[in-house]
CSV table of C-alpha atoms and ligand atoms in Angstrom, one decimal:
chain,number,residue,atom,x,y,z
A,1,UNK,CA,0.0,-15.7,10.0
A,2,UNK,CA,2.6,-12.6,10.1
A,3,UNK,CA,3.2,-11.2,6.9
A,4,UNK,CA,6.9,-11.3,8.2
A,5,UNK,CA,7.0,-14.8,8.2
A,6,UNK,CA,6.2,-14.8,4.9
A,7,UNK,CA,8.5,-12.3,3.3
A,8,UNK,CA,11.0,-14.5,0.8
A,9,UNK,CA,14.4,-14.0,0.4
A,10,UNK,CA,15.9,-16.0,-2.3
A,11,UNK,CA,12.4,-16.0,-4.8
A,12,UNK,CA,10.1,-13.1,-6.1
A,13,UNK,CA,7.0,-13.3,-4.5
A,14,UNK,CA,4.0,-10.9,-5.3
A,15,UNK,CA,1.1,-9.4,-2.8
A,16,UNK,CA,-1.4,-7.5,-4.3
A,17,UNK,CA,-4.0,-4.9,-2.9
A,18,UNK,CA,-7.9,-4.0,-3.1
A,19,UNK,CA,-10.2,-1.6,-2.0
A,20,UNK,CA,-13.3,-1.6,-0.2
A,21,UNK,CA,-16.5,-0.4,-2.2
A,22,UNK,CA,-17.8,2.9,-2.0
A,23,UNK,CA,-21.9,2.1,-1.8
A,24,UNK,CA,-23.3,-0.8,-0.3
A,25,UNK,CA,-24.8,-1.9,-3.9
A,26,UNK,CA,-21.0,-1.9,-4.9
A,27,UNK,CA,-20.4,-4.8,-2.6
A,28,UNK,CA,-21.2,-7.5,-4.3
A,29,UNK,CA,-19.4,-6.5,-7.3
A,30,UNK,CA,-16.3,-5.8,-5.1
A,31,UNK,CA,-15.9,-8.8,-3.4
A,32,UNK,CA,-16.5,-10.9,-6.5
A,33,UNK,CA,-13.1,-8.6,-8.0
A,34,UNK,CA,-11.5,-9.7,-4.5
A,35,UNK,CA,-11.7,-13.4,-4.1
A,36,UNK,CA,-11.1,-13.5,-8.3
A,37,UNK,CA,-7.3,-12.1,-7.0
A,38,UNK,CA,-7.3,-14.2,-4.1
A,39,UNK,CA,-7.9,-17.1,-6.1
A,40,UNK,CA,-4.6,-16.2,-7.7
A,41,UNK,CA,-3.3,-16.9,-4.3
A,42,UNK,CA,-0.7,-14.1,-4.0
A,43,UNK,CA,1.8,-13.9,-0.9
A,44,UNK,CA,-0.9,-11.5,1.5
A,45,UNK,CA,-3.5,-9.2,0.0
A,46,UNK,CA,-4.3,-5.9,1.3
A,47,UNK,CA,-7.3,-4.1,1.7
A,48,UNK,CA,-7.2,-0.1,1.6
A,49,UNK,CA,-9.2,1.7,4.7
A,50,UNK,CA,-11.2,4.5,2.6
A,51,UNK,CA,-8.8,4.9,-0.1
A,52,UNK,CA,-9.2,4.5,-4.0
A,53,UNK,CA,-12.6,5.1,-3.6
A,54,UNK,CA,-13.8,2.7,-1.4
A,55,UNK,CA,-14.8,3.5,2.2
A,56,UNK,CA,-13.8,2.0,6.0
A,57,UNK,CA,-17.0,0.0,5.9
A,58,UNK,CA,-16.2,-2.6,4.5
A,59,UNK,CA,-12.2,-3.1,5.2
A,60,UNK,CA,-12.7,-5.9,7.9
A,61,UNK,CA,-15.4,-7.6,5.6
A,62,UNK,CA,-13.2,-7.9,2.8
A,63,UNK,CA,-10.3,-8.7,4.3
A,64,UNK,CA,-11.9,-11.7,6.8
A,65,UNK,CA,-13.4,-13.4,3.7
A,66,UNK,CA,-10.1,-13.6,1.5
A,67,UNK,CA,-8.6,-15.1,4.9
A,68,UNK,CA,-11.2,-17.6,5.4
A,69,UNK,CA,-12.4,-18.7,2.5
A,70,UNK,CA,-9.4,-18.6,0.0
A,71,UNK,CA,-6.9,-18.5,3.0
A,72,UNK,CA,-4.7,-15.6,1.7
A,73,UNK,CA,-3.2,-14.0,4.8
A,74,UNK,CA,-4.5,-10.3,4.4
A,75,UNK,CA,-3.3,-6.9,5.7
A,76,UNK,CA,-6.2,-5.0,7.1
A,77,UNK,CA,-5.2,-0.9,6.7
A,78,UNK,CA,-6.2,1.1,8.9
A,79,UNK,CA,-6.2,5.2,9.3
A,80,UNK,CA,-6.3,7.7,12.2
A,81,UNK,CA,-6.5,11.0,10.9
A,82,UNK,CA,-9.7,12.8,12.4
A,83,UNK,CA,-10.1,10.4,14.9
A,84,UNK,CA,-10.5,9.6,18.4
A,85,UNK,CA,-8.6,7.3,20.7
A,86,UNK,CA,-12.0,4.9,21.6
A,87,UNK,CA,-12.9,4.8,18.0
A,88,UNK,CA,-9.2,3.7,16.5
A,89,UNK,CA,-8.8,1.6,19.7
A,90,UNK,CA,-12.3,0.0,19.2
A,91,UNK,CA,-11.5,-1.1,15.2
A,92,UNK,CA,-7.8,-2.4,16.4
A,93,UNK,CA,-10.4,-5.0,18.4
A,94,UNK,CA,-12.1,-5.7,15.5
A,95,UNK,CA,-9.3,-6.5,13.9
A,96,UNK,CA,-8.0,-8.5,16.4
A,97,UNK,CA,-11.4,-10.1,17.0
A,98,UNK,CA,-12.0,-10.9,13.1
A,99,UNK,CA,-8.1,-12.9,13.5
A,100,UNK,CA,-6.3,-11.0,11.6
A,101,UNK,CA,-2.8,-10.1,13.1
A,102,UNK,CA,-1.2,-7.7,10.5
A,103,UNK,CA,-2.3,-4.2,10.5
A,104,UNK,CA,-1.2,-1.3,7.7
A,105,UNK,CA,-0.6,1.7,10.3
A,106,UNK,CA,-1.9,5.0,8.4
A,107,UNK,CA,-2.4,8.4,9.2
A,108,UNK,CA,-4.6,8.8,6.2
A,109,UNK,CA,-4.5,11.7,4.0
A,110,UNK,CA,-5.8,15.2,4.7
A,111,UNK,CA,-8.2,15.9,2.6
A,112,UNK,CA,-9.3,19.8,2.0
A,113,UNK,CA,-12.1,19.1,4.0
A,114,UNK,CA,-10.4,18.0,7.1
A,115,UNK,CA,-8.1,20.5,6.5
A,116,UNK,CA,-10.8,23.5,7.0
A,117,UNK,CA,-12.0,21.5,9.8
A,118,UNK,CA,-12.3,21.9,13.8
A,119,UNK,CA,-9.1,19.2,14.6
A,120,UNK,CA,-10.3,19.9,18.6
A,121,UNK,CA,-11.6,15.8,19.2
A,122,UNK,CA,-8.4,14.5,16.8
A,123,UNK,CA,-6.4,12.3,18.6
A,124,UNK,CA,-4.0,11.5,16.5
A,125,UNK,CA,-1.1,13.5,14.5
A,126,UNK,CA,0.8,11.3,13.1
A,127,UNK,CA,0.7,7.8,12.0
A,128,UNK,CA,3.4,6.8,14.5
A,129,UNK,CA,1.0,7.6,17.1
A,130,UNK,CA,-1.0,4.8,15.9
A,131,UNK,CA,1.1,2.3,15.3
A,132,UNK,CA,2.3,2.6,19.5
A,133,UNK,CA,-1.5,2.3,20.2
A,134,UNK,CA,-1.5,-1.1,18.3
A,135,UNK,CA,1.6,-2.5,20.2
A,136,UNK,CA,-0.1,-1.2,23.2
A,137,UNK,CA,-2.7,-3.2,22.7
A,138,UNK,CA,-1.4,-5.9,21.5
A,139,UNK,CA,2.6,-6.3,21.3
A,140,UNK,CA,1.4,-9.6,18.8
A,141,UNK,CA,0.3,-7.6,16.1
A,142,UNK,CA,2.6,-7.5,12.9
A,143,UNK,CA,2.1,-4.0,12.1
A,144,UNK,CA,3.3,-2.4,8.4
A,145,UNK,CA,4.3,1.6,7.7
A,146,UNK,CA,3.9,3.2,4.5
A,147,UNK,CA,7.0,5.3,3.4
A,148,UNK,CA,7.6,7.9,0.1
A,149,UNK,CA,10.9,7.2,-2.2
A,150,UNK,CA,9.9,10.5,-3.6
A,151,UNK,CA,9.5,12.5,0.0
A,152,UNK,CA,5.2,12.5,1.7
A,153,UNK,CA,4.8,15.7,-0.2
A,154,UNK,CA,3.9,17.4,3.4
A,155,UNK,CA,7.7,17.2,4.4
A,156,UNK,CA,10.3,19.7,3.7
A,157,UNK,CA,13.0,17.2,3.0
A,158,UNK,CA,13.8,13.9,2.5
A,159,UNK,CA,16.4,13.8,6.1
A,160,UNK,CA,13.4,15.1,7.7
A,161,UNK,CA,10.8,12.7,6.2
A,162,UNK,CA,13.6,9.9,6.5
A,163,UNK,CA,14.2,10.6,10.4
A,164,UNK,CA,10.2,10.8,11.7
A,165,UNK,CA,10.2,7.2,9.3
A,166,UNK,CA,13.2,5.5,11.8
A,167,UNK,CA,10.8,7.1,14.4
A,168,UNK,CA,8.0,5.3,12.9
A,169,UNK,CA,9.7,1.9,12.6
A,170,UNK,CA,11.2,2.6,16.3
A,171,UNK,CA,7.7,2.7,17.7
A,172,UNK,CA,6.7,-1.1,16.1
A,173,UNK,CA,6.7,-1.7,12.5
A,174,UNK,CA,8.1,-4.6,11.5
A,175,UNK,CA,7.7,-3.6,7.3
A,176,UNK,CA,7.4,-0.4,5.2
A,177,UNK,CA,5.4,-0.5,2.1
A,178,UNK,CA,6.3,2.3,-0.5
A,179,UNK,CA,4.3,4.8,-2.3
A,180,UNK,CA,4.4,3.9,-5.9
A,181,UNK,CA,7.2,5.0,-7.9
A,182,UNK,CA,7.6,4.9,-11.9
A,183,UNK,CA,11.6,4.7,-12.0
A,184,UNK,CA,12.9,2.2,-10.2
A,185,UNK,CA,16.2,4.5,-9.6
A,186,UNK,CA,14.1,6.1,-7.2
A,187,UNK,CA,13.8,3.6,-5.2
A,188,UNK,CA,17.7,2.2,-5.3
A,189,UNK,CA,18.3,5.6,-3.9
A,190,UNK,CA,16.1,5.9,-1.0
A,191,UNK,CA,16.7,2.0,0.3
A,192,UNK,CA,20.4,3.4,0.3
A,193,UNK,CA,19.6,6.3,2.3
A,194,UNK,CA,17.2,4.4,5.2
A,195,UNK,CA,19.7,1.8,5.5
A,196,UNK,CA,22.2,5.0,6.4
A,197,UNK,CA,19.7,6.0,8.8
A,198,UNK,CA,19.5,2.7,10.4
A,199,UNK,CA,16.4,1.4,9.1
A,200,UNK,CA,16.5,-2.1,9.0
A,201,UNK,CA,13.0,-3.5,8.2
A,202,UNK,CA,11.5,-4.9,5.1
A,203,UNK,CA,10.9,-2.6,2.7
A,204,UNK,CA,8.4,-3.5,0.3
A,205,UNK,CA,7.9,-1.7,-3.3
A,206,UNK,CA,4.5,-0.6,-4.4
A,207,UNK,CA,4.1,-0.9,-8.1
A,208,UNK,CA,1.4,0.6,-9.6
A,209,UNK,CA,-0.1,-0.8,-13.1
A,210,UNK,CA,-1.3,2.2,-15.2
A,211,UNK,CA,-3.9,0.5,-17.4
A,212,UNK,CA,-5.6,3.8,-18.9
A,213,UNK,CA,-4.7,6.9,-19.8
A,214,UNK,CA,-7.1,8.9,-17.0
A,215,UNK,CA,-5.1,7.3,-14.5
A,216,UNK,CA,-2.1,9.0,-15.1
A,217,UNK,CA,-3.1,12.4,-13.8
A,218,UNK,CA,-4.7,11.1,-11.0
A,219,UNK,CA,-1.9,8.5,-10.0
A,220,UNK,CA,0.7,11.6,-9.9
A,221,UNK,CA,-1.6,13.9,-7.9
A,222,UNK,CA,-2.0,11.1,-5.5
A,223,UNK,CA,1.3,10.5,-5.1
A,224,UNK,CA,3.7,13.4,-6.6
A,225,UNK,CA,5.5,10.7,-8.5
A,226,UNK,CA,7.7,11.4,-11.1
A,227,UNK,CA,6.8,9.8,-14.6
A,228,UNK,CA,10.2,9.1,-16.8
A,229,UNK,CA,10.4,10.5,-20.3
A,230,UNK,CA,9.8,6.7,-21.0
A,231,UNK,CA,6.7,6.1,-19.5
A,232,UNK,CA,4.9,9.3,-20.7
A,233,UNK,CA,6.4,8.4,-24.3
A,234,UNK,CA,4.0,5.3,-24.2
A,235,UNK,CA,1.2,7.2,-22.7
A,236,UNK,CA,1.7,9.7,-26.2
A,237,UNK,CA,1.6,6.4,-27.8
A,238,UNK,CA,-1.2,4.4,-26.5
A,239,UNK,CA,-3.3,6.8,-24.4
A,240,UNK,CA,-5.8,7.1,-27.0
A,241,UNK,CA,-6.4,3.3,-27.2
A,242,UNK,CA,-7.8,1.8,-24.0
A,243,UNK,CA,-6.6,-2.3,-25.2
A,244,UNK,CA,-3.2,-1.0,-25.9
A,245,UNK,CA,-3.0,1.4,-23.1
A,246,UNK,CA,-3.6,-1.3,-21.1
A,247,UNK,CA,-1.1,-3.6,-22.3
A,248,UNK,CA,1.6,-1.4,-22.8
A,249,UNK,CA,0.6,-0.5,-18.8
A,250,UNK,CA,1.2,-3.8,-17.8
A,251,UNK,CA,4.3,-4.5,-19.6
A,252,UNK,CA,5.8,-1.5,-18.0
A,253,UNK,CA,4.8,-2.7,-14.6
A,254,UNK,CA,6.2,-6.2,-15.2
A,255,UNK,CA,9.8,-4.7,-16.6
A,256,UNK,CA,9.4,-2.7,-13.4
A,257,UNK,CA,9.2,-6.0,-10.9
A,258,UNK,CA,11.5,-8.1,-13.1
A,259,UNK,CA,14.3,-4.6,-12.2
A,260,UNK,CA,13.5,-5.1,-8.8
A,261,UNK,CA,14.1,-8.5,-8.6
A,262,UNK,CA,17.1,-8.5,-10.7
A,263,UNK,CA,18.9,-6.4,-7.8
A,264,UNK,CA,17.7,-8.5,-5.1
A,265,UNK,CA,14.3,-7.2,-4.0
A,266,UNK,CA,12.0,-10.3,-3.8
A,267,UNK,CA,9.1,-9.2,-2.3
A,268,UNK,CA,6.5,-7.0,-4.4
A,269,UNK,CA,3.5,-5.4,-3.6
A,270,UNK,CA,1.1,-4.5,-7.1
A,271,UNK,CA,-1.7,-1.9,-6.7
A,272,UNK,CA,-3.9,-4.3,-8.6
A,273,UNK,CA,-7.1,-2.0,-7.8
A,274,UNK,CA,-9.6,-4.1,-7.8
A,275,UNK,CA,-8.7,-5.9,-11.3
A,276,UNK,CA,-8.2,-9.5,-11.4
A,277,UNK,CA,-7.4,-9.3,-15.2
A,278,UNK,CA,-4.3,-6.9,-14.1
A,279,UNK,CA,-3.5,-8.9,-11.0
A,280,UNK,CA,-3.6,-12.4,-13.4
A,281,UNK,CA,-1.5,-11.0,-16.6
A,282,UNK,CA,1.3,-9.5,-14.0
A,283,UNK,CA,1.3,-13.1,-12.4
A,284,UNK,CA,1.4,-15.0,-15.9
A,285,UNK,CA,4.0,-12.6,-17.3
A,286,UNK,CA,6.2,-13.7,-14.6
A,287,UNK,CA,5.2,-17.5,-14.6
A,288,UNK,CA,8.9,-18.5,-14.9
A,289,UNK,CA,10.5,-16.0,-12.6
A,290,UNK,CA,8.2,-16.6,-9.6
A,291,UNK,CA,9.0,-20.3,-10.1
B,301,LIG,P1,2.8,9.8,8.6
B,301,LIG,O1,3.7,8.7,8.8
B,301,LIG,O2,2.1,10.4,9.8
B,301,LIG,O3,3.6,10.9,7.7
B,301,LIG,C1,2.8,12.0,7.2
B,301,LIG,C2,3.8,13.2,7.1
B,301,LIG,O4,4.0,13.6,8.5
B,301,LIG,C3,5.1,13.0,6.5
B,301,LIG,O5,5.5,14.2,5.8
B,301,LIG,C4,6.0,12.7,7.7
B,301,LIG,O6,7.4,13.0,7.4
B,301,LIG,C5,5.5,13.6,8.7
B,301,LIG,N1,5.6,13.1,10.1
B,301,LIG,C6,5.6,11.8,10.5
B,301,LIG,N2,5.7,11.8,11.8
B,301,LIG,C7,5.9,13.1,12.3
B,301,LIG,C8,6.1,13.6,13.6
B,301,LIG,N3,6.2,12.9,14.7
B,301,LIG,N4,6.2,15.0,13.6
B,301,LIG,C9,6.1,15.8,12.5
B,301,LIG,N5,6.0,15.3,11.3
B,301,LIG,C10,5.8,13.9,11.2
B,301,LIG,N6,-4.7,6.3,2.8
B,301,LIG,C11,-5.9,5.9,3.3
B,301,LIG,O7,-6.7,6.8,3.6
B,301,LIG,N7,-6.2,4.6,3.3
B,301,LIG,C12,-5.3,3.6,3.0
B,301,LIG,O8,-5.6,2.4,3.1
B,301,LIG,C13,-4.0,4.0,2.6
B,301,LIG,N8,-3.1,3.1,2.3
B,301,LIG,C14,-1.8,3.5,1.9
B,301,LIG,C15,-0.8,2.5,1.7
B,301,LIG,C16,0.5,2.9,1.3
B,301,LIG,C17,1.5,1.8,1.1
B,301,LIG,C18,0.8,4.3,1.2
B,301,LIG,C19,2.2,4.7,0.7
B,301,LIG,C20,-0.2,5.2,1.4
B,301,LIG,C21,-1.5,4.8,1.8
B,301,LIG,N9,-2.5,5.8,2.1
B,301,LIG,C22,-3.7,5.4,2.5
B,301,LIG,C23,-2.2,7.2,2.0
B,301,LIG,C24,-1.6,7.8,3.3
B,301,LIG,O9,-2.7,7.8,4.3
B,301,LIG,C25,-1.1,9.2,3.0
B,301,LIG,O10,0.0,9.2,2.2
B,301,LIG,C26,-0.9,10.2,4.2
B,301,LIG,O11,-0.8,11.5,3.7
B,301,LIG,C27,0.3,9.9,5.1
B,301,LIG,O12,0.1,8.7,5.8
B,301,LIG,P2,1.4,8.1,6.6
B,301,LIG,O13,0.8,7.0,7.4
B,301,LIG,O14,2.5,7.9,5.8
B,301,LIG,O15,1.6,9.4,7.6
């Protein structure tokens, strides 16, 4: 199933996303977390490549029970920094060989390490290299982008992150996911600007629920997002007290979608990390809205 197929246009609709475990012991424990969301049957689910902890191991494993046994459609990531041509081109067969036909195209983050590091057997530069080796090998695949409503903090400006993006969606994908974003102006402002530059495909928010107070610092070196006077007011608040911290987190995340979808955007995708408690209380808080 193509995620594309899927994408609503008259109701919300929510994906959410998980991540691979770290350790092999951790595995278990993970894919208990993962089929608990799936059970919740959200639009797709995706499953991070290395990211939020969890390592590349295990992406495909995840991702081809959620399709088979709770039949979610899932969105396997998949990252090319630091590597070579056979070994990217060998996992899109896996992929393909596991049946799953939508692929998140990443270049993957540059970590200090690879930074210091001998780039001499990369391949790859940038993540629209990847996404033409998908279509290469198979035009089929429905294959998804990430984009930043804040700028990637790597490019000088947003015209010039905005214009290798077009390039991006020129070379084959169909959908962009965002980075996550706090203030939902942001975003408003950004979808105006790639529709200027001609970029006509799905654009589908990432919304991250920030359930503990820890998170905060991490979530905004990750991303560079901003945080609104609002949002750090209830982190002052609440920070201290991990129940309330947690609500309060989730309430802002759920004013966040019901925004969205108030000016049209129906199609959401929560960074439920992992937590099927999150992942429920954002579905249940928007029993009535998602119909
Ligand atoms: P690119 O599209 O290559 O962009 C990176 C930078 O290079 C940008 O500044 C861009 O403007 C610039 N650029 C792009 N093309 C060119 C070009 N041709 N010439 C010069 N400059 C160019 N990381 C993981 O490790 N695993 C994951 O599963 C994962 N999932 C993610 C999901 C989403 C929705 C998002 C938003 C991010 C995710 N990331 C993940 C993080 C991602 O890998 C990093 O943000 C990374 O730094 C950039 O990846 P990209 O695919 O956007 O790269």
């Amino acid at each position: 199933m193509k995620l594309t197929d899927l994408f609503t246009k008259d109701r919300l609709s929510l994906s959410f996303e998980v991540f691979p475990p770290k350790t092999d012991t951790a595995f278990d424990s993970v894919k208990t977390a993962t089929e608990e969301i799936a059970k919740l049957l959200p639009s797709f689910m995706s499953v991070t490549y290395g990211a939020g902890g969890g390592t590349s191991r295990y992406t495909l494993d995840i991702a081809k029970n959620i399709k088979e046994h709770y039949h979610v459609p899932t969105l396997a990531h998949l990252t090319c920094v630091s590597s070579t041509k056979q070994t990217v081109r060998a996992k899109i067969e896996e992929i393909r060989a596991a049946g799953i036909n939508n692929i998140m195209a990443l270049r993957g983050d540059l970590t200090p390490e690879l930074e210091n590091s001998d780039r001499s057997s990369w391949d790859y530069r940038h993540a629209v290299e990847l996404v033409r080796d998908i279509k290469e090998i198979d035009p089929d695949f429905c294959v998804g982008g990430a984009c930043y409503p804040e700028i990637h903090p790597e490019s000088a400006n947003q015209a010039e992150d905005i214009r290798y993006l077009k390039e991006k969606v020129d070379a084959g994908c169909s959908f962009l996911t965002t980075q996550m974003f706090f203030d939902n102006n942001l975003l408003y402002n950004f979808l105006y600007k790639i529709r200027e530059a001609g970029i006509t495909v799905p654009i589908i928010p990432g919304i991250m629920p920030i359930t503990n107070a820890n998170q905060v610092d991490r979530a905004i070196k990750l991303s560079g997002s901003f945080m609104p006077q609002r949002f750090k007011s209830l982190v002052d608040k609440f920070g201290h007290s991990p129940a309330a911290m947690k609500q309060a987190g989730i309430a802002y995340a759920t004013d966040q979608i019901i925004d969205l979808f108030a000016n049209g955007i129906t199609n959401v995708h929560v960074y439920s990390m992992n937590k099927p408690d999150v992942a429920a209380k954002i579905q249940s808080n928007l029993s009535d809205i998602l119909g």
